[in-house]
């Protein structure tokens, strides 16, 4: 748990913030193999990056950001400016915009915008604010009284995130996933929101880019270990993607030249690793295809 923001600013990130990294759950491979559906091109156990999933049409996704502060409205009180900067980072990264840090990736042709109309049809800024210490501490089923229809909006909550940098509760292809239910959400540590945030090396908004990858069906590049390097087995092992190199475990920092899985370069630049924000530059082509398949298959009402 993160406490004492002012103190933390003087002494650097609390240990848990760095140590916990991304807390999205890793389903056990044996469980995945037992229950995973095999009928989609982006199931839990395989990816089929068919041409229908290539990024052609631009897909635009509405987002509501729930800013949850403590009772005093101090810790967790992320500014509108930081939220807006976070949306800019998301679009730079998902569109691989030239001249931005995300230019090195593949253009997914997926865009995000703060909702302009709420579920009742009223105008909105797309930012909701709460001062509730219980919620701020990531306790209680706060989503039951706050979520906007998760079938039509990405619900991002910023609070203490239980001390992690962020998480999504499940991947949408998970057969146990409550896709479209109130708990279907993204959680981001408020100290990792936007550009420029207070805690390098997680200060340029890449935590949200990473969690959005999970929200759209991507595994960590190191999921299930090295997997198999060559096709077609690389579509059913490791992260179920062939154009991400085999990767045994998560990495921090931004050390060039490190290798994994028998001398293969670690994809330190991939958003689905856990390296420093400034190290990350893109998604791969097949990660983009898997995300577009996930949108069509598991989140069909989300994109406009
Ligand atoms: Zn993650």
Short mmCIF file of N, CA and C and ligand atoms in Angstrom, two decimals, residues 22-24 210-211 214 220 222 272 274, ligand 1:
data_model
loop_
_atom_site.label_atom_id
_atom_site.label_comp_id
_atom_site.label_asym_id
_atom_site.label_seq_id
_atom_site.Cartn_x
_atom_site.Cartn_y
_atom_site.Cartn_z
N UNK A 22 2.99 -5.20 -12.39
CA UNK A 22 1.64 -5.40 -12.90
C UNK A 22 1.03 -6.58 -12.19
N UNK A 23 -0.15 -6.37 -11.60
CA UNK A 23 -0.77 -7.42 -10.80
C UNK A 23 -1.88 -8.15 -11.55
N UNK A 24 -1.95 -7.97 -12.87
CA UNK A 24 -2.94 -8.74 -13.62
C UNK A 24 -2.67 -10.23 -13.41
N UNK A 210 0.03 -0.59 -21.12
CA UNK A 210 0.22 -2.01 -20.81
C UNK A 210 -1.10 -2.66 -20.37
N UNK A 211 -1.79 -2.04 -19.43
CA UNK A 211 -3.04 -2.64 -18.94
C UNK A 211 -4.11 -2.65 -20.02
N UNK A 214 -3.74 -5.80 -21.85
CA UNK A 214 -4.45 -6.91 -21.18
C UNK A 214 -5.95 -6.82 -21.43
N UNK A 220 1.26 -11.06 -21.00
CA UNK A 220 2.65 -10.61 -20.90
C UNK A 220 3.48 -11.36 -21.94
N UNK A 222 6.16 -12.66 -21.49
CA UNK A 222 6.81 -13.79 -20.80
C UNK A 222 5.80 -14.78 -20.25
N UNK A 272 4.08 -5.04 -23.42
CA UNK A 272 3.61 -6.11 -22.56
C UNK A 272 4.74 -6.75 -21.75
N UNK A 274 7.63 -5.48 -18.56
CA UNK A 274 7.49 -4.61 -17.38
C UNK A 274 8.67 -3.66 -17.25
ZN1 LIG B 1 0.59 -6.88 -16.96
#
